[in-house]
Amino acid sequence: VTNDVMYPKFVKWTNTVDSLTKDNIINDKTKTNEDRLGAVGDIHYALKAKETELKGLDVLVVAGDTLFLSDFSLGSFLGNLPKDASGCVYYRLNNNEELTKRGVVEVEKTTGRVLNFLEKPSLESTTSRFACPAFYALRRSALTLIDQYVKEEGKDKTSRDTPGRLIGWMVSSPPSPLKLYATQLEGRFDIADLSQWKTTLSHFTMVLDKHLNELPE
């Protein structure tokens, strides 16, 4: 999902990727930062735009800057989810300063079920140091909660902008809160600027070289 300004560039990019067509790029029709739909608004917009194609299907929501370390396996993550449950991932924060910048999950130790999801909490409000990036596997039964959230909370710009607020609301939403289970990762890359992009590129170049060298001749 992208805005009207960037849409032509993404369409041009699809011409270089055999497995992707321009039908997979959704234009939310916004042109400025002031009229943006926000992350949650774009999720909702995409679900409505592709409602026919997605009918009866579960959905994987991934923020565009989300990349994990090489210990992550999408197949294992999806395969290990309970049949009726949605899923997310988390990693341990290295310092307390990061806590107030992240979505944080409180996880039941024995089952992995998410008990609470806090968006940018204070140090005093939780003992958890588990950060949860915007990467959610949502069962089709959970998607109606997104409609409800947008209707009830969508007028607030911060609520529309922050996926963590959506997930936190879904987890605690009566009478049928979202069943959400979390998988722990070693870590993730946070691509916020050019230097972090270069670090990420260097890591995956080394990982790819390693895999290529292990292939039989």
Short mmCIF file of C-alpha atoms in Angstrom, two decimals:
data_model
loop_
_atom_site.label_atom_id
_atom_site.label_comp_id
_atom_site.label_asym_id
_atom_site.label_seq_id
_atom_site.Cartn_x
_atom_site.Cartn_y
_atom_site.Cartn_z
CA VAL A 1 0.00 0.00 0.00
CA THR A 2 1.48 3.37 -0.97
CA ASN A 3 0.40 6.94 -1.60
CA ASP A 4 -0.40 8.63 -4.89
CA VAL A 5 3.02 10.29 -5.09
CA MET A 6 5.02 7.06 -4.79
CA TYR A 7 2.58 4.79 -6.63
CA PRO A 8 4.10 5.27 -10.14
CA LYS A 9 7.56 4.38 -8.81
CA PHE A 10 6.31 1.13 -7.28
CA VAL A 11 4.45 0.27 -10.49
CA LYS A 12 7.68 0.84 -12.43
CA TRP A 13 9.50 -1.42 -9.97
CA THR A 14 7.05 -4.27 -10.62
CA ASN A 15 8.28 -4.33 -14.23
CA THR A 16 11.62 -5.61 -12.92
CA VAL A 17 10.13 -8.37 -10.74
CA ASP A 18 8.75 -11.46 -12.50
CA SER A 19 6.59 -12.61 -9.57
CA LEU A 20 4.92 -9.23 -8.94
CA THR A 21 2.39 -7.28 -10.99
CA LYS A 22 1.08 -3.75 -10.59
CA ASP A 23 -2.22 -5.20 -9.33
CA ASN A 24 -0.36 -6.00 -6.11
CA ILE A 25 0.40 -2.31 -5.51
CA ILE A 26 -2.47 -0.40 -3.90
CA ASN A 27 -2.73 3.38 -4.25
CA ASP A 28 -4.46 4.91 -1.21
CA LYS A 29 -4.96 8.14 -3.26
CA THR A 30 -3.39 10.44 -0.65
CA LYS A 31 -0.89 13.10 -1.73
CA THR A 32 0.44 14.79 1.42
CA ASN A 33 1.48 13.98 4.96
CA GLU A 34 -1.50 15.97 6.19
CA ASP A 35 -4.11 13.83 4.40
CA ARG A 36 -2.39 10.46 4.89
CA LEU A 37 -4.53 7.55 6.05
CA GLY A 38 -1.90 6.31 8.51
CA ALA A 39 -0.63 2.74 8.85
CA VAL A 40 -3.88 1.40 10.29
CA GLY A 41 -5.90 3.34 7.74
CA ASP A 42 -3.84 1.80 4.95
CA ILE A 43 -4.31 -1.70 6.34
CA HIS A 44 -8.06 -1.11 6.41
CA TYR A 45 -8.00 0.44 2.93
CA ALA A 46 -6.10 -2.53 1.48
CA LEU A 47 -8.46 -5.05 3.05
CA LYS A 48 -11.41 -3.24 1.49
CA ALA A 49 -9.67 -2.81 -1.89
CA LYS A 50 -8.86 -6.54 -2.07
CA GLU A 51 -11.98 -7.77 -0.28
CA THR A 52 -12.99 -10.15 -3.08
CA GLU A 53 -9.53 -11.68 -3.48
CA LEU A 54 -9.06 -12.06 0.28
CA LYS A 55 -12.47 -13.54 1.03
CA GLY A 56 -12.04 -16.49 3.39
CA LEU A 57 -8.28 -16.02 3.68
CA ASP A 58 -5.98 -15.18 6.57
CA VAL A 59 -3.78 -12.10 6.18
CA LEU A 60 -0.11 -11.33 6.86
CA VAL A 61 0.54 -7.67 7.68
CA VAL A 62 4.16 -6.53 7.32
CA ALA A 63 5.56 -3.00 7.67
CA GLY A 64 7.77 -2.05 4.74
CA ASP A 65 10.88 -1.56 6.87
CA THR A 66 10.61 -4.88 8.73
CA LEU A 67 13.57 -7.23 8.25
CA PHE A 68 14.62 -9.92 10.72
CA LEU A 69 17.90 -11.63 11.45
CA SER A 70 18.52 -14.93 9.69
CA ASP A 71 17.11 -17.06 12.53
CA PHE A 72 13.56 -16.26 11.37
CA SER A 73 11.57 -18.81 9.35
CA LEU A 74 8.18 -17.73 8.01
CA GLY A 75 7.16 -21.35 7.48
CA SER A 76 7.93 -22.30 11.06
CA PHE A 77 6.25 -19.18 12.43
CA LEU A 78 3.00 -19.84 10.57
CA GLY A 79 3.12 -23.59 11.08
CA ASN A 80 3.47 -23.32 14.84
CA LEU A 81 0.47 -21.05 15.38
CA PRO A 82 -2.53 -22.62 17.09
CA LYS A 83 -5.32 -23.30 14.60
CA ASP A 84 -7.63 -20.50 15.76
CA ALA A 85 -4.97 -17.98 16.77
CA SER A 86 -3.25 -15.01 15.19
CA GLY A 87 0.48 -14.42 15.62
CA CYS A 88 3.20 -11.84 16.09
CA VAL A 89 6.93 -11.86 16.82
CA TYR A 90 9.06 -10.21 19.48
CA TYR A 91 12.69 -9.70 20.47
CA ARG A 92 14.40 -8.63 23.67
CA LEU A 93 15.41 -4.98 23.84
CA ASN A 94 19.06 -4.28 24.56
CA ASN A 95 18.42 -1.13 26.56
CA ASN A 96 15.58 0.48 28.44
CA GLU A 97 15.69 3.65 26.36
CA GLU A 98 14.25 1.73 23.41
CA LEU A 99 11.18 0.71 25.41
CA THR A 100 9.44 4.05 25.03
CA LYS A 101 9.93 3.94 21.24
CA ARG A 102 8.47 0.48 20.58
CA GLY A 103 5.37 -1.62 20.77
CA VAL A 104 5.85 -3.96 23.73
CA VAL A 105 4.20 -7.31 24.43
CA GLU A 106 3.60 -9.00 27.75
CA VAL A 107 3.72 -12.73 27.04
CA GLU A 108 2.52 -15.72 29.06
CA LYS A 109 5.70 -17.77 29.58
CA THR A 110 4.37 -21.29 29.15
CA THR A 111 1.97 -20.79 26.24
CA GLY A 112 3.38 -17.77 24.39
CA ARG A 113 0.00 -16.06 24.38
CA VAL A 114 0.10 -12.27 24.36
CA LEU A 115 -1.56 -10.97 27.50
CA ASN A 116 -1.10 -7.29 26.77
CA PHE A 117 0.23 -5.07 23.99
CA LEU A 118 1.52 -1.64 24.98
CA GLU A 119 2.48 1.08 22.52
CA LYS A 120 5.57 3.05 23.60
CA PRO A 121 5.03 2.43 27.33
CA SER A 122 6.90 4.11 30.18
CA LEU A 123 9.53 2.13 32.07
CA GLU A 124 7.27 2.02 35.11
CA SER A 125 4.18 0.70 33.33
CA THR A 126 5.51 -2.77 32.46
CA THR A 127 8.24 -5.22 33.43
CA SER A 128 8.36 -6.62 29.89
CA ARG A 129 11.32 -5.77 27.67
CA PHE A 130 9.96 -7.59 24.62
CA ALA A 131 9.49 -5.39 21.54
CA CYS A 132 6.99 -6.35 18.86
CA PRO A 133 7.51 -4.97 15.33
CA ALA A 134 4.67 -4.47 12.84
CA PHE A 135 4.48 -8.07 11.63
CA TYR A 136 1.17 -9.78 12.28
CA ALA A 137 -0.45 -12.97 10.98
CA LEU A 138 -4.18 -12.33 11.37
CA ARG A 139 -6.84 -15.00 11.05
CA ARG A 140 -9.77 -14.06 8.83
CA SER A 141 -12.03 -14.14 11.89
CA ALA A 142 -9.98 -11.28 13.38
CA LEU A 143 -10.38 -8.93 10.44
CA THR A 144 -13.83 -7.73 11.52
CA LEU A 145 -12.12 -6.25 14.59
CA ILE A 146 -10.18 -3.91 12.29
CA ASP A 147 -13.46 -2.56 10.92
CA GLN A 148 -14.70 -2.04 14.46
CA TYR A 149 -11.47 -0.32 15.53
CA VAL A 150 -11.56 2.11 12.60
CA LYS A 151 -15.18 2.99 13.37
CA GLU A 152 -14.55 3.53 17.08
CA GLU A 153 -10.99 4.91 17.13
CA GLY A 154 -10.31 6.04 13.57
CA LYS A 155 -11.02 9.73 14.10
CA ASP A 156 -7.90 10.04 16.23
CA LYS A 157 -4.84 10.57 14.02
CA THR A 158 -2.44 8.79 16.38
CA SER A 159 -4.72 5.76 16.50
CA ARG A 160 -4.79 5.65 12.69
CA ASP A 161 -1.00 5.98 12.49
CA THR A 162 0.03 3.30 14.96
CA PRO A 163 -0.46 -0.43 14.25
CA GLY A 164 0.52 -1.24 17.83
CA ARG A 165 -2.52 0.61 19.11
CA LEU A 166 -4.71 -1.45 16.80
CA ILE A 167 -3.22 -4.75 18.03
CA GLY A 168 -3.39 -3.63 21.67
CA TRP A 169 -7.05 -2.75 21.22
CA MET A 170 -7.77 -6.10 19.52
CA VAL A 171 -6.06 -8.08 22.28
CA SER A 172 -8.10 -6.37 24.99
CA SER A 173 -11.34 -5.87 23.06
CA PRO A 174 -14.36 -7.42 24.78
CA PRO A 175 -16.34 -9.60 24.41
CA SER A 176 -14.10 -11.54 21.98
CA PRO A 177 -10.49 -10.39 22.32
CA LEU A 178 -7.95 -11.45 19.72
CA LYS A 179 -6.11 -14.70 20.47
CA LEU A 180 -2.56 -13.64 19.73
CA TYR A 181 0.54 -15.82 20.19
CA ALA A 182 4.10 -14.57 20.01
CA THR A 183 7.28 -16.13 18.62
CA GLN A 184 10.65 -14.91 19.91
CA LEU A 185 13.37 -13.79 17.51
CA GLU A 186 17.03 -13.03 17.92
CA GLY A 187 16.46 -9.50 16.67
CA ARG A 188 15.50 -7.25 13.78
CA PHE A 189 16.83 -4.45 11.63
CA ASP A 190 15.34 -1.00 12.08
CA ILE A 191 15.93 0.81 8.79
CA ALA A 192 15.39 4.42 9.80
CA ASP A 193 18.20 6.07 7.83
CA LEU A 194 20.87 5.47 5.19
CA SER A 195 23.51 4.18 7.60
CA GLN A 196 21.12 1.55 8.99
CA TRP A 197 20.17 0.54 5.45
CA LYS A 198 23.86 0.01 4.63
CA THR A 199 24.32 -2.11 7.77
CA THR A 200 21.29 -4.21 6.83
CA LEU A 201 22.47 -4.63 3.24
CA SER A 202 25.91 -5.74 4.44
CA HIS A 203 24.37 -8.35 6.75
CA PHE A 204 22.18 -9.92 4.09
CA THR A 205 25.01 -9.85 1.54
CA MET A 206 27.08 -11.97 3.94
CA VAL A 207 24.14 -14.30 4.63
CA LEU A 208 23.50 -14.78 0.90
CA ASP A 209 27.20 -15.41 0.21
CA LYS A 210 27.24 -18.02 2.99
CA HIS A 211 24.24 -19.85 1.54
CA LEU A 212 25.66 -19.73 -1.99
CA ASN A 213 28.96 -21.19 -0.79
CA GLU A 214 27.10 -24.05 0.88
CA LEU A 215 25.29 -25.06 -2.31
CA PRO A 216 26.60 -28.22 -4.00
CA GLU A 217 28.53 -27.63 -7.21
#
